[in-house]
Amino acid sequence: MKLNIGCGFNKLDGYLNVDQFPECAPDVLWNLEQTPWPFEESSVDEMVAHHVLEHLGQETKVFFAVMQELYRLMRHDGLIRITVPHPNHPTFQSDPTHVRAFTYETFEMMNRAKNLDWAARNVNVTMLALMLDINFEIVSALKRYDESWAKKIASGELTLDQVREAAETQLGVVRELIFTLRADKSHLGPVGAAAPE
């Protein structure tokens, strides 16, 4: 099964489109902050979350439940494609329904191997993978630059390296972050079964 969560009006062919607003006419009408979601464990091969996660989980415990639900539904090696606004872009800051920012480091915190490495080195980082018993691997992470900056690259006014450097100190350079995560359930044993004690 393929899910397109928080689909809004951007419904995708071949996906089960899920949203809480009946005006969007989703295939499944559901508030994503209400867990568990009405789908079987390890039933999803691919999921799309396009500009939805930043709207979920103003309360930390709700955010945790949403991330655990994403993991519960994914099959081992299933892929989640996530697009979120960059926290330093006006599109994130101007929308009062945006309740949570995401960065590369946010998703690193959801990787079991990273957490175990940090624990072994006594690194003071929140170890979400171990806390929530989830395990996502970052397959790819891309930045979509604001149109004004993308034009400067295209025209040769600035190099990509110069724009990357500007993004470290200036607001509004990067518009979106695009991640592909892989759900790794290998630590759970065969077909997601609980590992032996």
Short mmCIF file of C-alpha atoms in Angstrom, two decimals:
data_model
loop_
_atom_site.label_atom_id
_atom_site.label_comp_id
_atom_site.label_asym_id
_atom_site.label_seq_id
_atom_site.Cartn_x
_atom_site.Cartn_y
_atom_site.Cartn_z
CA MET A 1 0.00 0.00 0.00
CA LYS A 2 1.06 3.60 -0.65
CA LEU A 3 -0.15 6.47 1.53
CA ASN A 4 -0.25 10.20 0.81
CA ILE A 5 -0.84 11.69 4.26
CA GLY A 6 -2.20 15.19 4.74
CA CYS A 7 -2.89 15.21 1.01
CA GLY A 8 -5.00 18.38 0.91
CA PHE A 9 -6.03 18.94 -2.70
CA ASN A 10 -2.83 17.29 -4.02
CA LYS A 11 -4.13 13.76 -4.37
CA LEU A 12 -1.80 11.23 -5.98
CA ASP A 13 -2.81 8.41 -8.31
CA GLY A 14 -1.91 4.99 -6.96
CA TYR A 15 -1.90 6.24 -3.36
CA LEU A 16 -4.46 6.14 -0.60
CA ASN A 17 -4.93 9.87 0.03
CA VAL A 18 -5.54 10.79 3.68
CA ASP A 19 -6.66 14.14 5.11
CA GLN A 20 -8.81 15.48 7.93
CA PHE A 21 -10.70 17.98 5.82
CA PRO A 22 -13.77 16.67 3.95
CA GLU A 23 -13.47 19.61 1.51
CA CYS A 24 -10.37 17.87 0.06
CA ALA A 25 -12.42 14.71 -0.67
CA PRO A 26 -9.69 12.34 0.56
CA ASP A 27 -9.93 8.57 0.18
CA VAL A 28 -9.66 8.31 3.97
CA LEU A 29 -10.92 11.10 6.23
CA TRP A 30 -8.66 11.11 9.30
CA ASN A 31 -7.06 13.51 11.77
CA LEU A 32 -3.39 12.46 11.74
CA GLU A 33 -2.91 13.60 15.33
CA GLN A 34 -5.36 10.88 16.36
CA THR A 35 -3.42 7.65 16.78
CA PRO A 36 -3.46 4.83 15.97
CA TRP A 37 -4.26 5.43 12.31
CA PRO A 38 -6.74 3.04 10.67
CA PHE A 39 -4.13 0.94 8.84
CA GLU A 40 -2.44 -2.37 9.57
CA GLU A 41 1.07 -2.58 11.02
CA SER A 42 3.85 -2.95 8.42
CA SER A 43 1.36 -2.51 5.57
CA VAL A 44 2.85 0.54 3.81
CA ASP A 45 5.59 0.30 1.18
CA GLU A 46 5.75 4.01 0.40
CA MET A 47 4.45 7.14 2.07
CA VAL A 48 4.38 10.78 1.01
CA ALA A 49 4.16 13.60 3.58
CA HIS A 50 4.28 16.81 1.55
CA HIS A 51 4.09 19.87 3.81
CA VAL A 52 2.22 18.06 6.56
CA LEU A 53 4.60 17.13 9.41
CA GLU A 54 5.23 20.76 10.34
CA HIS A 55 1.51 21.02 11.18
CA LEU A 56 1.45 18.02 13.55
CA GLY A 57 2.35 17.62 17.19
CA GLN A 58 2.49 20.99 18.88
CA GLU A 59 2.48 18.92 22.07
CA THR A 60 5.63 16.83 22.16
CA LYS A 61 3.77 13.66 23.14
CA VAL A 62 1.53 14.03 20.07
CA PHE A 63 4.59 14.50 17.84
CA PHE A 64 6.14 11.37 19.35
CA ALA A 65 2.93 9.40 18.72
CA VAL A 66 2.85 10.54 15.07
CA MET A 67 6.45 9.46 14.48
CA GLN A 68 5.80 6.10 16.16
CA GLU A 69 2.73 5.67 13.96
CA LEU A 70 4.74 6.39 10.80
CA TYR A 71 7.18 3.71 11.86
CA ARG A 72 4.48 1.21 12.87
CA LEU A 73 2.83 1.39 9.45
CA MET A 74 5.97 1.13 7.32
CA ARG A 75 7.24 -2.20 6.06
CA HIS A 76 10.91 -2.95 6.60
CA ASP A 77 12.81 -0.96 3.92
CA GLY A 78 9.68 1.09 3.13
CA LEU A 79 10.33 4.68 2.05
CA ILE A 80 8.83 7.93 3.33
CA ARG A 81 9.21 11.03 1.19
CA ILE A 82 8.96 14.13 3.35
CA THR A 83 8.89 17.78 2.27
CA VAL A 84 8.90 20.48 4.96
CA PRO A 85 9.51 24.22 4.86
CA HIS A 86 12.96 25.33 5.95
CA PRO A 87 12.67 26.82 9.46
CA ASN A 88 14.57 29.95 8.34
CA HIS A 89 12.21 30.75 5.46
CA PRO A 90 9.22 33.14 5.69
CA THR A 91 6.89 30.38 4.46
CA PHE A 92 7.57 28.53 7.71
CA GLN A 93 7.56 31.55 9.99
CA SER A 94 4.45 33.24 8.61
CA ASP A 95 2.01 30.33 8.95
CA PRO A 96 0.54 30.10 12.48
CA THR A 97 -0.43 26.45 11.87
CA HIS A 98 3.25 25.49 11.58
CA VAL A 99 4.02 24.07 15.01
CA ARG A 100 7.26 22.13 14.50
CA ALA A 101 10.50 22.73 12.62
CA PHE A 102 12.57 19.97 11.00
CA THR A 103 16.23 19.85 10.06
CA TYR A 104 18.63 17.14 8.94
CA GLU A 105 19.60 16.67 12.57
CA THR A 106 15.97 16.05 13.57
CA PHE A 107 15.89 12.93 11.42
CA GLU A 108 19.38 11.85 12.52
CA MET A 109 17.93 11.67 16.03
CA MET A 110 15.49 9.03 14.69
CA ASN A 111 18.29 6.67 13.56
CA ARG A 112 19.14 3.82 15.90
CA ALA A 113 22.79 3.45 14.80
CA LYS A 114 23.37 7.19 15.33
CA ASN A 115 21.78 6.99 18.78
CA LEU A 116 23.92 4.01 19.81
CA ASP A 117 27.06 5.77 18.56
CA TRP A 118 26.16 8.92 20.49
CA ALA A 119 25.47 6.87 23.62
CA ALA A 120 28.85 5.10 23.32
CA ARG A 121 30.58 8.49 23.01
CA ASN A 122 28.44 10.20 25.73
CA VAL A 123 27.17 12.79 23.23
CA ASN A 124 24.43 14.98 24.68
CA VAL A 125 21.80 14.66 21.92
CA THR A 126 18.17 13.61 22.23
CA MET A 127 18.07 9.97 21.17
CA LEU A 128 14.61 9.75 19.65
CA ALA A 129 15.17 6.37 17.98
CA LEU A 130 15.88 4.71 21.32
CA MET A 131 13.25 6.71 23.22
CA LEU A 132 10.47 5.92 20.75
CA ASP A 133 11.71 2.53 19.50
CA ILE A 134 11.81 3.75 15.90
CA ASN A 135 14.56 3.55 13.30
CA PHE A 136 14.68 5.71 10.19
CA GLU A 137 17.70 5.99 7.92
CA ILE A 138 18.17 9.16 5.87
CA VAL A 139 18.46 7.95 2.26
CA SER A 140 18.61 11.44 0.77
CA ALA A 141 18.34 15.05 1.90
CA LEU A 142 17.89 17.89 -0.57
CA LYS A 143 17.47 21.64 -0.29
CA ARG A 144 15.17 23.59 -2.57
CA TYR A 145 16.38 27.16 -2.74
CA ASP A 146 14.11 30.16 -2.75
CA GLU A 147 13.36 31.24 -6.32
CA SER A 148 15.31 34.49 -5.98
CA TRP A 149 18.44 32.59 -4.95
CA ALA A 150 17.92 29.83 -7.52
CA LYS A 151 17.86 32.53 -10.23
CA LYS A 152 21.21 33.87 -9.01
CA ILE A 153 22.71 30.40 -9.40
CA ALA A 154 21.14 29.92 -12.85
CA SER A 155 22.37 33.30 -14.11
CA GLY A 156 25.90 32.72 -12.80
CA GLU A 157 25.65 35.69 -10.44
CA LEU A 158 26.45 33.35 -7.55
CA THR A 159 27.88 29.85 -7.35
CA LEU A 160 26.07 27.07 -5.53
CA ASP A 161 28.78 27.16 -2.85
CA GLN A 162 28.18 30.88 -2.32
CA VAL A 163 24.45 30.29 -1.92
CA ARG A 164 25.10 27.43 0.51
CA GLU A 165 27.32 29.75 2.51
CA ALA A 166 24.64 32.46 2.48
CA ALA A 167 22.13 29.91 3.80
CA GLU A 168 24.25 29.54 6.94
CA THR A 169 23.82 33.19 7.94
CA GLN A 170 20.79 34.60 6.08
CA LEU A 171 17.07 34.00 6.29
CA GLY A 172 15.00 32.98 3.29
CA VAL A 173 17.72 31.28 1.23
CA VAL A 174 16.44 27.70 1.48
CA ARG A 175 12.70 27.33 0.90
CA GLU A 176 12.16 23.60 1.48
CA LEU A 177 13.90 20.52 2.79
CA ILE A 178 13.16 17.25 1.01
CA PHE A 179 14.01 13.97 2.73
CA THR A 180 13.67 10.33 1.83
CA LEU A 181 13.72 8.10 4.90
CA ARG A 182 13.94 4.32 4.98
CA ALA A 183 12.20 2.42 7.77
CA ASP A 184 14.66 -0.12 9.19
CA LYS A 185 12.97 -2.79 11.28
CA SER A 186 15.87 -5.24 11.27
CA HIS A 187 16.48 -4.77 15.01
CA LEU A 188 12.98 -6.14 15.64
CA GLY A 189 13.82 -9.57 14.22
CA PRO A 190 12.02 -11.51 11.45
CA VAL A 191 9.13 -9.63 9.79
CA GLY A 192 9.02 -7.03 12.53
CA ALA A 193 8.59 -9.53 15.36
CA ALA A 194 9.86 -8.54 18.77
CA ALA A 195 13.54 -9.39 19.22
CA PRO A 196 14.24 -12.17 21.74
CA GLU A 197 15.26 -11.10 25.24
#
